[in-house]
PDB file of C-alpha atoms and ligand atoms in Angstrom:
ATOM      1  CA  UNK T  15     -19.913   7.341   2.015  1.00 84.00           C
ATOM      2  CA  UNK T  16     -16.381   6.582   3.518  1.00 96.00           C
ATOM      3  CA  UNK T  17     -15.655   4.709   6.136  1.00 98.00           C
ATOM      4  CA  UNK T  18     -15.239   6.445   9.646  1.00 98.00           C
ATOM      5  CA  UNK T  19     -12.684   4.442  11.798  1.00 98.00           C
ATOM      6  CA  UNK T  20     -11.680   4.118  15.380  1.00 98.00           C
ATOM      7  CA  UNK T  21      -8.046   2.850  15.168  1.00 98.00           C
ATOM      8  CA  UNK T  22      -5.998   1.388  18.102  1.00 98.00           C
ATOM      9  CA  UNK T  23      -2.200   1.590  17.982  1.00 98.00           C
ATOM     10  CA  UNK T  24      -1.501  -0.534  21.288  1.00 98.00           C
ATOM     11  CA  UNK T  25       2.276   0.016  20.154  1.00 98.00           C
ATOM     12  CA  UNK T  26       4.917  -2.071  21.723  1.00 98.00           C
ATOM     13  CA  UNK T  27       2.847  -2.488  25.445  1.00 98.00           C
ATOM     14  CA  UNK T  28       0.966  -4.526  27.700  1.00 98.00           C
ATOM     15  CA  UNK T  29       1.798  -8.330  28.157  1.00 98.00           C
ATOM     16  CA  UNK T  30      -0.767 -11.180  26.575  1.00 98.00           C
ATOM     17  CA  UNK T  31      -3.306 -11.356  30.055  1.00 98.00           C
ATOM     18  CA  UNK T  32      -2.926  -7.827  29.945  1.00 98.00           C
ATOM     19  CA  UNK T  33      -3.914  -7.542  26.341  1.00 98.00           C
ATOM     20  CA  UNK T  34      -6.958 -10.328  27.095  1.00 98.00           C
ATOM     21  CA  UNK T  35      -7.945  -8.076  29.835  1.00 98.00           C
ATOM     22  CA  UNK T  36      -8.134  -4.891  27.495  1.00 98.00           C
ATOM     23  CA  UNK T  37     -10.250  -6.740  24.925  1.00 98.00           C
ATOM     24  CA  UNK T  38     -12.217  -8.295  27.307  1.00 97.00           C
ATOM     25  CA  UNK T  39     -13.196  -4.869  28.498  1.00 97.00           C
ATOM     26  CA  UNK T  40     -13.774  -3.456  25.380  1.00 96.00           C
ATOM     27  CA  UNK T  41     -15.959  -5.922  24.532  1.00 95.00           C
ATOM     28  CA  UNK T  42     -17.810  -5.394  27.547  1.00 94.00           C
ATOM     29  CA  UNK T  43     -18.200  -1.712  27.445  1.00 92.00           C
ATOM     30  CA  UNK T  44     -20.913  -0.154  25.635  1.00 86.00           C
ATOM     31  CA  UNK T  45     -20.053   1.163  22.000  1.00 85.00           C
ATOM     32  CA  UNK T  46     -21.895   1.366  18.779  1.00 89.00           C
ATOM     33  CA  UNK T  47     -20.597   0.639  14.973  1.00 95.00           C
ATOM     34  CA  UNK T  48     -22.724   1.747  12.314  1.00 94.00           C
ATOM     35  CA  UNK T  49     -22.412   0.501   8.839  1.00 93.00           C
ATOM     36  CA  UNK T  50     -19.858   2.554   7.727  1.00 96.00           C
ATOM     37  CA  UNK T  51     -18.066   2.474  10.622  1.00 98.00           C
ATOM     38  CA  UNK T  52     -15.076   0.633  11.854  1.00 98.00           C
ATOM     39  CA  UNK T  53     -13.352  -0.413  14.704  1.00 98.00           C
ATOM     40  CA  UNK T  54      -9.741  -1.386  14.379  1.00 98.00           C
ATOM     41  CA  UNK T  55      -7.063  -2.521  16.961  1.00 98.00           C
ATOM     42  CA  UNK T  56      -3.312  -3.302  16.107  1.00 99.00           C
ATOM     43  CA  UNK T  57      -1.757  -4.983  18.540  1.00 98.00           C
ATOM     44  CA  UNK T  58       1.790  -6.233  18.824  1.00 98.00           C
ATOM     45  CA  UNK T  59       2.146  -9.328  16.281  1.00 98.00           C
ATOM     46  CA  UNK T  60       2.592 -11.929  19.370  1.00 98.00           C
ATOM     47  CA  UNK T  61      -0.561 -11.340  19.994  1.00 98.00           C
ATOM     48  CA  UNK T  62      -2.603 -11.026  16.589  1.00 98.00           C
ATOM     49  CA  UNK T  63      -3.742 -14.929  17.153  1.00 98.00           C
ATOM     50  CA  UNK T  64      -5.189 -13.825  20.609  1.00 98.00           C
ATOM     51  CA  UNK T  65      -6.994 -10.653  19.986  1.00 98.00           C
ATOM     52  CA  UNK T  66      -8.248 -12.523  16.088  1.00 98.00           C
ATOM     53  CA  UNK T  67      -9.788 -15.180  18.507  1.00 98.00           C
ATOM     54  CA  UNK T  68     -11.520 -12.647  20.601  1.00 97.00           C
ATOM     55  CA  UNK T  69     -12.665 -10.321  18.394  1.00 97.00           C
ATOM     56  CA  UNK T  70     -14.059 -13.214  15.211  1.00 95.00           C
ATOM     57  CA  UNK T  71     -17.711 -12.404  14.658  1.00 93.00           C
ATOM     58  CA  UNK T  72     -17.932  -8.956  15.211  1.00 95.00           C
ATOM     59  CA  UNK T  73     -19.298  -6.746  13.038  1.00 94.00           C
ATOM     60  CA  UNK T  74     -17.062  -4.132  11.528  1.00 96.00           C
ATOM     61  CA  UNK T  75     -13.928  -5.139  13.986  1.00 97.00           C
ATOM     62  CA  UNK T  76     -10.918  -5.905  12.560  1.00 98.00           C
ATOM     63  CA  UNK T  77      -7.256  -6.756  14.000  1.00 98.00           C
ATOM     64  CA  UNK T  78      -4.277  -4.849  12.335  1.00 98.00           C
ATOM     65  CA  UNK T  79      -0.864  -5.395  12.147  1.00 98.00           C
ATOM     66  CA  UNK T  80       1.553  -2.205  13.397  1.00 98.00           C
ATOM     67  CA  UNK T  81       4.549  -3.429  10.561  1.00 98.00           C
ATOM     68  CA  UNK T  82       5.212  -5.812   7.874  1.00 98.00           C
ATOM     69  CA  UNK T  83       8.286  -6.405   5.312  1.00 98.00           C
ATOM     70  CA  UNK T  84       8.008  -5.199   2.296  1.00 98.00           C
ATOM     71  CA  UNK T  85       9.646  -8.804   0.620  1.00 98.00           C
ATOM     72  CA  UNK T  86       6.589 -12.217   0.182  1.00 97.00           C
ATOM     73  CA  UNK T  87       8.954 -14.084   1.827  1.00 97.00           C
ATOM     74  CA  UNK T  88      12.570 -15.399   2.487  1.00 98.00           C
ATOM     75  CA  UNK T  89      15.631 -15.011   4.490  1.00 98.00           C
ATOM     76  CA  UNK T  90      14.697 -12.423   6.863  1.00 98.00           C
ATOM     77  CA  UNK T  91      15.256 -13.115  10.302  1.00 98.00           C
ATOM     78  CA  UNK T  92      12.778 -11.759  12.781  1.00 98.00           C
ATOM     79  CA  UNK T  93      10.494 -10.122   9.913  1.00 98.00           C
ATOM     80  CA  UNK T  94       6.874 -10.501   8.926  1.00 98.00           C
ATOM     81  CA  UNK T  95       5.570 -10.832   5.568  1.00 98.00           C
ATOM     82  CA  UNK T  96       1.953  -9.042   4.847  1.00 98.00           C
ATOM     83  CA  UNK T  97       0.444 -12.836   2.995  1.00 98.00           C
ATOM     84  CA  UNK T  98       1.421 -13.885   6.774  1.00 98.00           C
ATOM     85  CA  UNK T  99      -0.507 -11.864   8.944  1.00 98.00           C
ATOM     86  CA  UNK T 100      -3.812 -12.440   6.136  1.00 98.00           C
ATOM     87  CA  UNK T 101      -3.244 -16.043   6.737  1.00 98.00           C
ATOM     88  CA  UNK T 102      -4.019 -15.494  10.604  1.00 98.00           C
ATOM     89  CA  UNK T 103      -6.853 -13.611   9.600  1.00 98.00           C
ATOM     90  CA  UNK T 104      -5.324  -9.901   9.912  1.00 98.00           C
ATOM     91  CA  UNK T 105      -6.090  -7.702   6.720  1.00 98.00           C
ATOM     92  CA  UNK T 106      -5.000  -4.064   7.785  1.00 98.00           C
ATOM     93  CA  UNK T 107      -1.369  -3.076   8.233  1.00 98.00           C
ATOM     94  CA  UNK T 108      -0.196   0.178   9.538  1.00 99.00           C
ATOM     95  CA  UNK T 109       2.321   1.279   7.606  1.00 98.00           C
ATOM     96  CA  UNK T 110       5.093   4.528   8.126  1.00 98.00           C
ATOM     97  CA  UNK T 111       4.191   5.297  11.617  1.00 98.00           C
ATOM     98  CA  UNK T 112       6.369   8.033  12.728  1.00 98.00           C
ATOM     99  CA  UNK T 113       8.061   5.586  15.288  1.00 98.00           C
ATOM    100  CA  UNK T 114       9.082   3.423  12.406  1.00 98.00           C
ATOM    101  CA  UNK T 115      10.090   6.212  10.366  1.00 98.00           C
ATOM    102  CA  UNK T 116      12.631   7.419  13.119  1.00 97.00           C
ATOM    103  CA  UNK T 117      13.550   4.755  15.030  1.00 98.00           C
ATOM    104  CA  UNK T 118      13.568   2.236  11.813  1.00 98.00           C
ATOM    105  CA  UNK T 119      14.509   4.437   9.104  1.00 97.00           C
ATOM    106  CA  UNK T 120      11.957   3.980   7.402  1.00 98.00           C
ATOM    107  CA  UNK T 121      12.432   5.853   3.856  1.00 98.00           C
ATOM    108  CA  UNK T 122       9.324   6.846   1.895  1.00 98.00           C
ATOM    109  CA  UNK T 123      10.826   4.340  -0.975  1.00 98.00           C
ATOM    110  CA  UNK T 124      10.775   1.694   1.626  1.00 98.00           C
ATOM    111  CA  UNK T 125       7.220   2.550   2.295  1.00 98.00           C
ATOM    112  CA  UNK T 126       5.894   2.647  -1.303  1.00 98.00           C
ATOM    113  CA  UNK T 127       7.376  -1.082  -1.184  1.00 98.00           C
ATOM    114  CA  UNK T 128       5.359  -2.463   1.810  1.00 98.00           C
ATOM    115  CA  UNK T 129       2.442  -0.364   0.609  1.00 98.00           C
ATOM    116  CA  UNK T 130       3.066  -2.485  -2.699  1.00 98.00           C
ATOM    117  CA  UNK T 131       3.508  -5.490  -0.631  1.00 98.00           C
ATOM    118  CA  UNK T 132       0.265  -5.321   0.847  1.00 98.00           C
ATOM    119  CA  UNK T 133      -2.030  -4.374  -1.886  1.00 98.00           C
ATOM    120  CA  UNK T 134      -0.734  -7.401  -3.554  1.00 98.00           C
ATOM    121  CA  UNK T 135      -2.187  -9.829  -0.981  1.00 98.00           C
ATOM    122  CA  UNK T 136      -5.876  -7.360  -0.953  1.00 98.00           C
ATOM    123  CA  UNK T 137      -5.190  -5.939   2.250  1.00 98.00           C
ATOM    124  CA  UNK T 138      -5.557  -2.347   3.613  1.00 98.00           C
ATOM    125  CA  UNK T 139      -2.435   0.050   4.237  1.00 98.00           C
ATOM    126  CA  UNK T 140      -2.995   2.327   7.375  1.00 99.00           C
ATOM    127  CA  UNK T 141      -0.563   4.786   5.846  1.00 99.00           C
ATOM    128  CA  UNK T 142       0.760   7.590   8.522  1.00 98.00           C
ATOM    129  CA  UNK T 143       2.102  10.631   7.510  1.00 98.00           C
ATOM    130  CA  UNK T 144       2.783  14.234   9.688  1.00 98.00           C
ATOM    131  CA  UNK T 145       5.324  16.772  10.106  1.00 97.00           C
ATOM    132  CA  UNK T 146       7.899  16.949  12.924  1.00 96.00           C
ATOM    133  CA  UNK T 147       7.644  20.178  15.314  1.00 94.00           C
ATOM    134  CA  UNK T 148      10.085  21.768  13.316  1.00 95.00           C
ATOM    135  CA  UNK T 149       8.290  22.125  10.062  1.00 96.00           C
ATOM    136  CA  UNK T 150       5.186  23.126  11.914  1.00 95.00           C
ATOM    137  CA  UNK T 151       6.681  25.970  13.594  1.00 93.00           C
ATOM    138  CA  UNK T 152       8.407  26.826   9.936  1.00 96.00           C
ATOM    139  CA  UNK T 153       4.542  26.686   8.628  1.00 96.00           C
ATOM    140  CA  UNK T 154       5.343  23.883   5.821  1.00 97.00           C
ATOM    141  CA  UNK T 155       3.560  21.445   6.690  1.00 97.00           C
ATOM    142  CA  UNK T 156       1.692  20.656   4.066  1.00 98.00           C
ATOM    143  CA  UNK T 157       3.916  20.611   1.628  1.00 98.00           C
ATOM    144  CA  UNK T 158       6.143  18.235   4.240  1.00 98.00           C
ATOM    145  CA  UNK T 159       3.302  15.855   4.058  1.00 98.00           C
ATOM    146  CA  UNK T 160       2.432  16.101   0.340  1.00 98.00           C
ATOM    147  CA  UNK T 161       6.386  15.095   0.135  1.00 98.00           C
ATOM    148  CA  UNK T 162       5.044  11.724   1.789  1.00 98.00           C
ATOM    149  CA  UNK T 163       2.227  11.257   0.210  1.00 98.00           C
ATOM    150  CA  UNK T 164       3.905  11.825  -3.104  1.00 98.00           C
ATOM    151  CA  UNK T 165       7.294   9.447  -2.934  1.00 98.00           C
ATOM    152  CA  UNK T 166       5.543   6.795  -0.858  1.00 98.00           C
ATOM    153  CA  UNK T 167       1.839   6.550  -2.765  1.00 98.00           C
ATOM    154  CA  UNK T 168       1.791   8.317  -6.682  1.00 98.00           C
ATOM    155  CA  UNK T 169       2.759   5.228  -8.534  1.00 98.00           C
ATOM    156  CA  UNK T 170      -0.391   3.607  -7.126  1.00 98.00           C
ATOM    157  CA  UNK T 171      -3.766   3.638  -9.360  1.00 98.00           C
ATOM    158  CA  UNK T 172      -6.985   5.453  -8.465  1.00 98.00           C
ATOM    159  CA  UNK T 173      -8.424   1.346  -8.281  1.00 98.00           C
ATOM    160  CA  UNK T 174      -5.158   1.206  -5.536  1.00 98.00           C
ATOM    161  CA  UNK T 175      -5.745   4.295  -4.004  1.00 98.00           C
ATOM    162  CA  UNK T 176      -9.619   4.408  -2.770  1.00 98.00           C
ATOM    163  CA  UNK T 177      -7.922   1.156  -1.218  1.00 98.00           C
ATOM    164  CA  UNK T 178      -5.122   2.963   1.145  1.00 98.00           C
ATOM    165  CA  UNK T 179      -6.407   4.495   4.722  1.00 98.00           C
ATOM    166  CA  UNK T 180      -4.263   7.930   5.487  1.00 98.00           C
ATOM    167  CA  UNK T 181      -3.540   8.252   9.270  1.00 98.00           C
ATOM    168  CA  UNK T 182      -2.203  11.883   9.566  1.00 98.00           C
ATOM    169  CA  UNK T 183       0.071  12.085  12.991  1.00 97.00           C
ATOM    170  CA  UNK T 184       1.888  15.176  13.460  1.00 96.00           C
ATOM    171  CA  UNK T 185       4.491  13.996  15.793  1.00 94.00           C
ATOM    172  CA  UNK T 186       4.572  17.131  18.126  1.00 93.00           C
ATOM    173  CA  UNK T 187       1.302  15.515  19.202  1.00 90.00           C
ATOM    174  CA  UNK T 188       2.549  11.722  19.744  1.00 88.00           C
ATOM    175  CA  UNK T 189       2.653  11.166  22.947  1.00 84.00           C
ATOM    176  CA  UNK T 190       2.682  14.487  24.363  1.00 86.00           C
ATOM    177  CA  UNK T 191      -0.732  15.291  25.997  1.00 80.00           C
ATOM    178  CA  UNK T 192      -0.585  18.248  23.195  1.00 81.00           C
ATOM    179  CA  UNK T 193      -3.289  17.852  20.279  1.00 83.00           C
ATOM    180  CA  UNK T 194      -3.315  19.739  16.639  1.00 86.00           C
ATOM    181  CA  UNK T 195      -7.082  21.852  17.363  1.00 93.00           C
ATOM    182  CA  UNK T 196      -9.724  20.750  15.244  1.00 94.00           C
ATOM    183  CA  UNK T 197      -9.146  23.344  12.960  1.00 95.00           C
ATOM    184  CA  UNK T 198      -5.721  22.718  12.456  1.00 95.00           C
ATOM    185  CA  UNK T 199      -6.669  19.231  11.754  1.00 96.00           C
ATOM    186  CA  UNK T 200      -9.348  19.701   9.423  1.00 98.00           C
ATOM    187  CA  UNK T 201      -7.034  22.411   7.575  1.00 98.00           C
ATOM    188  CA  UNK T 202      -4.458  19.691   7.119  1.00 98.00           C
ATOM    189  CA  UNK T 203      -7.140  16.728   6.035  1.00 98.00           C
ATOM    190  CA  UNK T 204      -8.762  18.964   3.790  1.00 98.00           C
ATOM    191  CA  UNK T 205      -4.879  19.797   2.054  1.00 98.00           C
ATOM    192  CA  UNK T 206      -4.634  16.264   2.013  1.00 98.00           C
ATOM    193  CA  UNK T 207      -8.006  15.278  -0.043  1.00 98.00           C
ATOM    194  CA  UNK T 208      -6.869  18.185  -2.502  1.00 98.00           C
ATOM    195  CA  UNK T 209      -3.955  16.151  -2.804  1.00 98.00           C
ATOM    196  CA  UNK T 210      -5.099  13.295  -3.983  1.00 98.00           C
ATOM    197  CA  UNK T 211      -7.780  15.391  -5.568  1.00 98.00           C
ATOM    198  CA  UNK T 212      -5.116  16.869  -7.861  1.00 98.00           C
ATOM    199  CA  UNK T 213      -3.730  13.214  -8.856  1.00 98.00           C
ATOM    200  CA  UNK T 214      -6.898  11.225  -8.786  1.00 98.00           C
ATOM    201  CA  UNK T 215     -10.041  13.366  -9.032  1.00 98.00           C
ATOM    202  CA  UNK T 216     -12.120  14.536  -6.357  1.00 98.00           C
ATOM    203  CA  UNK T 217     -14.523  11.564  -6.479  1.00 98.00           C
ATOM    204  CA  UNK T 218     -11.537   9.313  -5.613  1.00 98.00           C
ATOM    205  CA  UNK T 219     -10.274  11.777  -3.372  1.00 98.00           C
ATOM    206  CA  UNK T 220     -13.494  11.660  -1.818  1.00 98.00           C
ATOM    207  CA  UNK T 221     -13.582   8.531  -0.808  1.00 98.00           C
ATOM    208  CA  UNK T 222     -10.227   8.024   1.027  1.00 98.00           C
ATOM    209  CA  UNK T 223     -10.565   7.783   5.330  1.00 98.00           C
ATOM    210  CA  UNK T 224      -8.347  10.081   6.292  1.00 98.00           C
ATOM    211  CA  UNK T 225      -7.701   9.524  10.443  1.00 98.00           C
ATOM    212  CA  UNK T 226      -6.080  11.943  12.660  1.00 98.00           C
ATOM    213  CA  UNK T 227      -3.698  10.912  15.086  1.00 97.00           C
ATOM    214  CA  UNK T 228      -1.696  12.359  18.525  1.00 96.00           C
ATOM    215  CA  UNK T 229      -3.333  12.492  21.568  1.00 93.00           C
ATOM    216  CA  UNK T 230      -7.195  11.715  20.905  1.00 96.00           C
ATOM    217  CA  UNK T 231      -8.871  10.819  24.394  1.00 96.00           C
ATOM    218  CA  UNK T 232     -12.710  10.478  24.676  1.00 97.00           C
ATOM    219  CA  UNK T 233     -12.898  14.273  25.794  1.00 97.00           C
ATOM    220  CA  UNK T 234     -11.850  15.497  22.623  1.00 96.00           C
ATOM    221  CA  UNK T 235     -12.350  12.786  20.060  1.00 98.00           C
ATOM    222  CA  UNK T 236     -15.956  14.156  19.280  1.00 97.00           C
ATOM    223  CA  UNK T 237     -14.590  17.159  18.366  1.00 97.00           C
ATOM    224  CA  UNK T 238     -11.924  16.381  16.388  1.00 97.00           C
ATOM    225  CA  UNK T 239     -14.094  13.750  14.308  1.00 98.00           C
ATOM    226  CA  UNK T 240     -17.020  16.217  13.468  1.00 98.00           C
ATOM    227  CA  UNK T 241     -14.480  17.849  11.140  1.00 98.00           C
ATOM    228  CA  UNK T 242     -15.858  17.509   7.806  1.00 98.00           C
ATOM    229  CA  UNK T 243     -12.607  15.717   6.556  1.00 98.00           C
ATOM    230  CA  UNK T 244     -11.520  13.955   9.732  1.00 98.00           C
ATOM    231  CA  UNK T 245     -12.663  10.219   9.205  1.00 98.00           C
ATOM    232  CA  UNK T 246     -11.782   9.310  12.600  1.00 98.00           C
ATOM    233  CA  UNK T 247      -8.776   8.842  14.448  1.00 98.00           C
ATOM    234  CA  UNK T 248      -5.385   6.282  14.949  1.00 98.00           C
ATOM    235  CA  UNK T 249      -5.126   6.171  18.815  1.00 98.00           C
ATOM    236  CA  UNK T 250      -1.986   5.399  21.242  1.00 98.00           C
ATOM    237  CA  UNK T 251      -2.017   6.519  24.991  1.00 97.00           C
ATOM    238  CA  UNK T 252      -6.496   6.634  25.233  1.00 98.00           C
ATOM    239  CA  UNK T 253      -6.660   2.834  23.058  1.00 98.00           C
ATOM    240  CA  UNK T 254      -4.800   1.199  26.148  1.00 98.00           C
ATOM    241  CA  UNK T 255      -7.821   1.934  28.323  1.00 98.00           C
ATOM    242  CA  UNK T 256     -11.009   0.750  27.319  1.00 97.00           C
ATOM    243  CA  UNK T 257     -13.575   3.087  28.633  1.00 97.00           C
ATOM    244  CA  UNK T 258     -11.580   5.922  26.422  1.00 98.00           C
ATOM    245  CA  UNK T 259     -11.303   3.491  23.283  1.00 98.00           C
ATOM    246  CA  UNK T 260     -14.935   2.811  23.329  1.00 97.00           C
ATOM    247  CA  UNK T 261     -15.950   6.521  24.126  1.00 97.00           C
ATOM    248  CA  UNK T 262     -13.613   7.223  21.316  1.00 98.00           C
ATOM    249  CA  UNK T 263     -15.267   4.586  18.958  1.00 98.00           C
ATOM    250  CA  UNK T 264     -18.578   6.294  20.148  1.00 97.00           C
ATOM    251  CA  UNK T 265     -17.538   9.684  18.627  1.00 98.00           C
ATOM    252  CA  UNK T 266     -17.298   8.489  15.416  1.00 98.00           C
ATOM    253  CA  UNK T 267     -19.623  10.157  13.015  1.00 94.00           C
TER     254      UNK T 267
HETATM  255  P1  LIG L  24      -1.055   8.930  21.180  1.00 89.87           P
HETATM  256  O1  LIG L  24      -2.522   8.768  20.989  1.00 89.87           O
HETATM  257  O2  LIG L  24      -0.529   8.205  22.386  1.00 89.87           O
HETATM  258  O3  LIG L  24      -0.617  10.356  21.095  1.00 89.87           O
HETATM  259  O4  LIG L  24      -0.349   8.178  19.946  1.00 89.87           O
HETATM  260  C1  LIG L  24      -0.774   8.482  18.669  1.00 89.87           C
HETATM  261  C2  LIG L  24      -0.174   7.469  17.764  1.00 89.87           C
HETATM  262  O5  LIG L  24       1.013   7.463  17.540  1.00 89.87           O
HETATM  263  C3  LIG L  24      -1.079   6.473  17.179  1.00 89.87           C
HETATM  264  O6  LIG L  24      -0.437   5.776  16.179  1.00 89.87           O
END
């Protein structure tokens, strides 16, 4: 059975006694995780030591970075290496957000070398992919994503694959209060299993998360995550307050 995850993207917000607050709150409002279920936050590096801390000890919780470089180590000013954020306990990376991609220039060649990077060091990729507004409206999204998929994640192997969580985000609904229906999103997971189906096999197919991202609050994450390929969902605006982030963890089937 796959895993069915409640990711936080906490982005670049909230200062550290804010951030203590949030978990805090979390922590302290009522939500379930099953076995197969997982609760994820990634939270600006500064404070990865923090929410680690807060969070050790509970079952199926897990801090994730939002970035890493794509190089072990060396002269790179500012930059974080993947081996570093496992060494403070952090074992999930988000990789390719949209944000990255177009503020960042982040290339998918760039992204099959931090996906590289951190299946090296045994931890997870949180690899986002979605179409702008543009190719929606044009109707080609799927091939836009299978594009992404493709350049950034082919060269892995089917042992590398079942390892690699796919956050689809179409950016029209980032941010904007607009979210892809259910249908539309299970349409799109489902073209993204067949995907992978095509390279790997649908067994391996099968057993990739696939999380949907842009604009999931607690009123419509149950929805969204009874699609039968919807594994749950990467969350901006609704993982900043905690009554929505637990509700949201609480739709997870
Ligand atoms: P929102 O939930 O704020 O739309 O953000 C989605 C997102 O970008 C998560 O990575």
């Amino acid at each position: 059975m796959r895993k069915q995850i409640a990711a936080a993207n906490w982005k670049m917000n909230l200062s550290q006694n804010e951030a203590e607050t949030l978990l805090d709150q979390i922590l302290a409002t009522e939500h379930h995780l099953s076995g197969n279920q997982e609760a994820i936050f990634a939270v600006p590096a500064i404070y990865i030591p923090l929410a680690v801390q807060k969070l050790s000890g509970k079952n199926n919780v897990f801090v994730a970075a939002q970035n890493c470089h794509q190089k072990t180590s060396g002269a790179y000013t500012g930059e974080i290496a993947a081996s570093m954020y496992a060494s403070a306990g952090v074992h999930h990376i988000v990789l390719g957000h949209s944000e990255r991609r177009e503020y960042f220039a982040e290339s998918d060649a760039l992204l099959a070398e931090k996906t590289d990077a951190v299946l090296a060091i045994g931890s997870t990729p949180i690899f986002c992919c979605g179409e702008p507004l543009s190719i929606r409206e044009a109707g080609t999204q799927n091939s836009f994503v299978e594009a992404q998929l493709k350049n950034s994640l082919f060269h892995l192997s089917a042992d590398q694959i079942v390892k690699v969580v796919i956050a689809y985000e179409p950016i029209w609904a980032i941010g904007t209060g607009k979210t892809a229906t259910s249908d539309q999103a299970q349409e799109i997971h489902a073209y993204i299993r067949s995907v992978f189906a095509t390279k790997y096999g649908a067994s391996i197919a099968d057993q990739i998360s696939i999380l949907y991202g842009g604009s999931v609050k607690a009123s419509n994450a149950k929805e969204i995550f009874s699609q039968p390929d919807v594994d749950g969902g990467l969350v901006g605006g609704a993982s900043l307050i905690a009554t929505e982030f637990a509700a949201i963890i609480n739709a997870l089937k």
